Amino acid sequence: MPPKSKKRASKADDYDSDGGFVEDAPQSKRAKTAISKDKQVDDDGNPYWELSGKRRVTLSEYKKIHLINIREYYEKDGKTLPGKKGISLSLEQFSAFLGILPEVEEALKSQGQELPRPNYTQDEIPADYEPETDAAATTTSKLDRFKYEKKNHEATSDEED
């Protein structure tokens, strides 16, 4: 006679001994929360907007540089913490991203995908909002030194026609 196995009894043995009772599917660990489109504030005082259950757009500051974070979050010990998956964009990078969005939208449209357009109306802009024209005009990029008024072949050509 073989020695008795230390493995668990099979499900068939469990079924015979439970009298035919079948349990409902196990409940998830926590209920899903509704996604809010309104601005919220995290534990560090940074404003954020939820994209989905685990993804957020957060505004933060690191070494006096303002960043836009698009990142996945996870819960640990009751706290919501940023995960590895995500990207932090500087204001310059975010501005470039916004600039190419119409082209991205056109590419998606050519592939048969339709995106709803946001409605930017004057009602949503606060009355005390003033765009920062002076600060934006005086900031220069590291790439600005490569911009020329004339095309390269015109700037270097000494020949006259």
mmCIF file of C-alpha atoms in Angstrom:
data_model
loop_
_atom_site.group_PDB
_atom_site.id
_atom_site.type_symbol
_atom_site.label_atom_id
_atom_site.label_comp_id
_atom_site.label_asym_id
_atom_site.label_seq_id
_atom_site.Cartn_x
_atom_site.Cartn_y
_atom_site.Cartn_z
ATOM 1 C CA MET A 1 0.000 0.000 0.000
ATOM 2 C CA PRO A 2 1.512 3.367 -1.019
ATOM 3 C CA PRO A 3 2.073 5.984 1.666
ATOM 4 C CA LYS A 4 -0.671 8.584 2.066
ATOM 5 C CA SER A 5 -0.012 11.705 -0.014
ATOM 6 C CA LYS A 6 0.356 15.073 1.676
ATOM 7 C CA LYS A 7 -1.333 16.811 -1.254
ATOM 8 C CA ARG A 8 -4.774 18.296 -0.885
ATOM 9 C CA ALA A 9 -7.787 16.170 -1.538
ATOM 10 C CA SER A 10 -9.170 16.545 -5.032
ATOM 11 C CA LYS A 11 -12.160 18.756 -5.777
ATOM 12 C CA ALA A 12 -14.268 15.659 -6.434
ATOM 13 C CA ASP A 13 -13.657 14.493 -2.861
ATOM 14 C CA ASP A 14 -14.604 17.963 -1.565
ATOM 15 C CA TYR A 15 -17.792 17.944 -3.637
ATOM 16 C CA ASP A 16 -18.881 14.586 -2.240
ATOM 17 C CA SER A 17 -18.377 15.715 1.327
ATOM 18 C CA ASP A 18 -20.123 19.108 1.065
ATOM 19 C CA GLY A 19 -23.549 17.703 0.285
ATOM 20 C CA GLY A 20 -23.745 19.259 -3.184
ATOM 21 C CA PHE A 21 -23.539 22.860 -1.955
ATOM 22 C CA VAL A 22 -21.979 25.196 -4.532
ATOM 23 C CA GLU A 23 -20.563 28.549 -3.375
ATOM 24 C CA ASP A 24 -20.995 31.760 -5.292
ATOM 25 C CA ALA A 25 -17.958 33.255 -6.971
ATOM 26 C CA PRO A 26 -15.639 34.963 -4.477
ATOM 27 C CA GLN A 27 -16.146 38.692 -4.037
ATOM 28 C CA SER A 28 -13.469 41.063 -5.264
ATOM 29 C CA LYS A 29 -11.235 42.554 -2.597
ATOM 30 C CA ARG A 30 -12.714 46.024 -2.893
ATOM 31 C CA ALA A 31 -15.507 47.658 -4.796
ATOM 32 C CA LYS A 32 -14.642 49.698 -7.860
ATOM 33 C CA THR A 33 -14.987 53.417 -7.346
ATOM 34 C CA ALA A 34 -16.574 55.772 -9.822
ATOM 35 C CA ILE A 35 -14.134 57.861 -11.843
ATOM 36 C CA SER A 36 -14.391 61.566 -11.097
ATOM 37 C CA LYS A 37 -13.726 64.117 -13.849
ATOM 38 C CA ASP A 38 -13.267 66.878 -11.257
ATOM 39 C CA LYS A 39 -9.936 68.113 -9.944
ATOM 40 C CA GLN A 40 -8.831 66.409 -6.751
ATOM 41 C CA VAL A 41 -5.830 66.898 -4.452
ATOM 42 C CA ASP A 42 -3.456 64.106 -3.374
ATOM 43 C CA ASP A 43 -1.700 63.666 -0.004
ATOM 44 C CA ASP A 44 1.189 65.897 -1.133
ATOM 45 C CA GLY A 45 -1.160 68.742 -2.097
ATOM 46 C CA ASN A 46 -0.755 68.187 -5.858
ATOM 47 C CA PRO A 47 -3.866 68.512 -8.040
ATOM 48 C CA TYR A 48 -4.807 65.471 -10.122
ATOM 49 C CA TRP A 49 -7.516 64.136 -12.417
ATOM 50 C CA GLU A 50 -8.419 60.453 -12.732
ATOM 51 C CA LEU A 51 -8.276 58.891 -16.191
ATOM 52 C CA SER A 52 -9.321 55.392 -15.108
ATOM 53 C CA GLY A 53 -9.309 53.344 -11.932
ATOM 54 C CA LYS A 54 -5.522 53.287 -11.593
ATOM 55 C CA ARG A 55 -4.360 56.070 -13.930
ATOM 56 C CA ARG A 56 -4.067 59.771 -13.162
ATOM 57 C CA VAL A 57 -2.825 63.046 -14.583
ATOM 58 C CA THR A 58 -1.024 64.887 -11.787
ATOM 59 C CA LEU A 59 0.595 68.321 -11.671
ATOM 60 C CA SER A 60 3.716 68.415 -9.525
ATOM 61 C CA GLU A 61 6.909 70.363 -8.976
ATOM 62 C CA TYR A 62 10.419 68.912 -8.689
ATOM 63 C CA LYS A 63 13.439 71.182 -8.194
ATOM 64 C CA LYS A 64 11.369 74.211 -9.269
ATOM 65 C CA ILE A 65 10.376 72.471 -12.522
ATOM 66 C CA HIS A 66 6.652 72.018 -13.091
ATOM 67 C CA LEU A 67 5.773 68.542 -14.359
ATOM 68 C CA ILE A 68 2.683 66.874 -15.797
ATOM 69 C CA ASN A 69 2.644 63.218 -14.732
ATOM 70 C CA ILE A 70 0.547 60.634 -16.553
ATOM 71 C CA ARG A 71 1.029 57.553 -14.431
ATOM 72 C CA GLU A 72 -0.435 54.369 -12.995
ATOM 73 C CA TYR A 73 -0.964 54.263 -9.236
ATOM 74 C CA TYR A 74 -1.260 51.399 -6.763
ATOM 75 C CA GLU A 75 -2.439 51.052 -3.178
ATOM 76 C CA LYS A 76 -0.143 49.981 -0.365
ATOM 77 C CA ASP A 77 -1.014 50.169 3.329
ATOM 78 C CA GLY A 78 -4.052 52.320 2.534
ATOM 79 C CA LYS A 79 -2.017 54.900 0.605
ATOM 80 C CA THR A 80 -2.142 55.517 -3.130
ATOM 81 C CA LEU A 81 1.402 55.561 -4.510
ATOM 82 C CA PRO A 82 2.791 56.233 -8.015
ATOM 83 C CA GLY A 83 3.861 53.166 -9.967
ATOM 84 C CA LYS A 84 6.672 52.632 -12.452
ATOM 85 C CA LYS A 85 4.460 52.835 -15.521
ATOM 86 C CA GLY A 86 4.053 56.423 -16.592
ATOM 87 C CA ILE A 87 5.706 59.548 -17.912
ATOM 88 C CA SER A 88 6.573 62.965 -16.491
ATOM 89 C CA LEU A 89 6.518 65.792 -19.017
ATOM 90 C CA SER A 90 8.001 69.248 -18.547
ATOM 91 C CA LEU A 91 5.851 72.195 -19.615
ATOM 92 C CA GLU A 92 7.832 72.439 -22.861
ATOM 93 C CA GLN A 93 7.312 68.746 -23.634
ATOM 94 C CA PHE A 94 3.625 68.926 -22.717
ATOM 95 C CA SER A 95 3.200 71.953 -24.981
ATOM 96 C CA ALA A 96 4.834 70.029 -27.848
ATOM 97 C CA PHE A 97 2.514 67.097 -27.124
ATOM 98 C CA LEU A 98 -0.529 69.355 -27.287
ATOM 99 C CA GLY A 99 0.774 70.776 -30.571
ATOM 100 C CA ILE A 100 0.847 67.384 -32.276
ATOM 101 C CA LEU A 101 -2.528 66.209 -30.958
ATOM 102 C CA PRO A 102 -4.421 67.444 -34.061
ATOM 103 C CA GLU A 103 -2.120 65.309 -36.239
ATOM 104 C CA VAL A 104 -2.583 62.313 -33.941
ATOM 105 C CA GLU A 105 -6.336 62.822 -34.113
ATOM 106 C CA GLU A 106 -6.213 62.946 -37.930
ATOM 107 C CA ALA A 107 -4.140 59.746 -38.043
ATOM 108 C CA LEU A 108 -6.666 58.000 -35.813
ATOM 109 C CA LYS A 109 -9.508 59.319 -37.951
ATOM 110 C CA SER A 110 -7.841 57.901 -41.086
ATOM 111 C CA GLN A 111 -7.724 54.520 -39.321
ATOM 112 C CA GLY A 112 -11.467 54.701 -38.642
ATOM 113 C CA GLN A 113 -11.257 55.748 -34.981
ATOM 114 C CA GLU A 114 -13.344 58.693 -33.821
ATOM 115 C CA LEU A 115 -12.531 60.667 -30.671
ATOM 116 C CA PRO A 116 -14.923 63.060 -28.945
ATOM 117 C CA ARG A 117 -13.612 66.635 -28.973
ATOM 118 C CA PRO A 118 -13.390 68.550 -25.678
ATOM 119 C CA ASN A 119 -15.523 71.655 -25.431
ATOM 120 C CA TYR A 120 -13.327 74.603 -24.496
ATOM 121 C CA THR A 121 -15.728 77.456 -23.853
ATOM 122 C CA GLN A 122 -15.356 80.820 -22.176
ATOM 123 C CA ASP A 123 -17.670 79.592 -19.393
ATOM 124 C CA GLU A 124 -14.997 77.149 -18.215
ATOM 125 C CA ILE A 125 -12.170 79.720 -18.093
ATOM 126 C CA PRO A 126 -11.969 81.542 -14.732
ATOM 127 C CA ALA A 127 -12.638 85.285 -14.857
ATOM 128 C CA ASP A 128 -9.305 86.111 -13.171
ATOM 129 C CA TYR A 129 -7.261 84.025 -15.648
ATOM 130 C CA GLU A 130 -4.464 85.934 -17.390
ATOM 131 C CA PRO A 131 -2.184 84.128 -19.834
ATOM 132 C CA GLU A 132 1.533 84.473 -19.116
ATOM 133 C CA THR A 133 2.683 86.108 -22.331
ATOM 134 C CA ASP A 134 5.805 87.831 -20.985
ATOM 135 C CA ALA A 135 7.234 84.752 -19.241
ATOM 136 C CA ALA A 136 6.547 82.494 -22.208
ATOM 137 C CA ALA A 137 8.115 84.945 -24.654
ATOM 138 C CA THR A 138 11.311 85.377 -22.645
ATOM 139 C CA THR A 139 11.976 81.694 -21.997
ATOM 140 C CA THR A 140 14.317 80.132 -24.486
ATOM 141 C CA SER A 141 14.856 76.538 -25.332
ATOM 142 C CA LYS A 142 18.217 74.830 -25.667
ATOM 143 C CA LEU A 143 17.198 74.114 -29.242
ATOM 144 C CA ASP A 144 16.598 77.796 -30.099
ATOM 145 C CA ARG A 145 20.257 78.270 -30.996
ATOM 146 C CA PHE A 146 19.744 75.917 -33.956
ATOM 147 C CA LYS A 147 16.971 78.016 -35.481
ATOM 148 C CA TYR A 148 18.006 80.219 -38.394
ATOM 149 C CA GLU A 149 16.222 83.075 -40.064
ATOM 150 C CA LYS A 150 17.436 81.883 -43.461
ATOM 151 C CA LYS A 151 17.666 78.362 -44.702
ATOM 152 C CA ASN A 152 21.085 76.806 -44.237
ATOM 153 C CA HIS A 153 22.018 76.737 -47.921
ATOM 154 C CA GLU A 154 21.015 80.394 -48.294
ATOM 155 C CA ALA A 155 22.909 81.489 -45.181
ATOM 156 C CA THR A 156 26.164 79.848 -46.269
ATOM 157 C CA SER A 157 26.040 80.648 -49.969
ATOM 158 C CA ASP A 158 28.293 83.529 -51.088
ATOM 159 C CA GLU A 159 27.247 83.329 -54.711
ATOM 160 C CA GLU A 160 24.964 85.948 -56.189
ATOM 161 C CA ASP A 161 22.638 85.121 -59.069
#
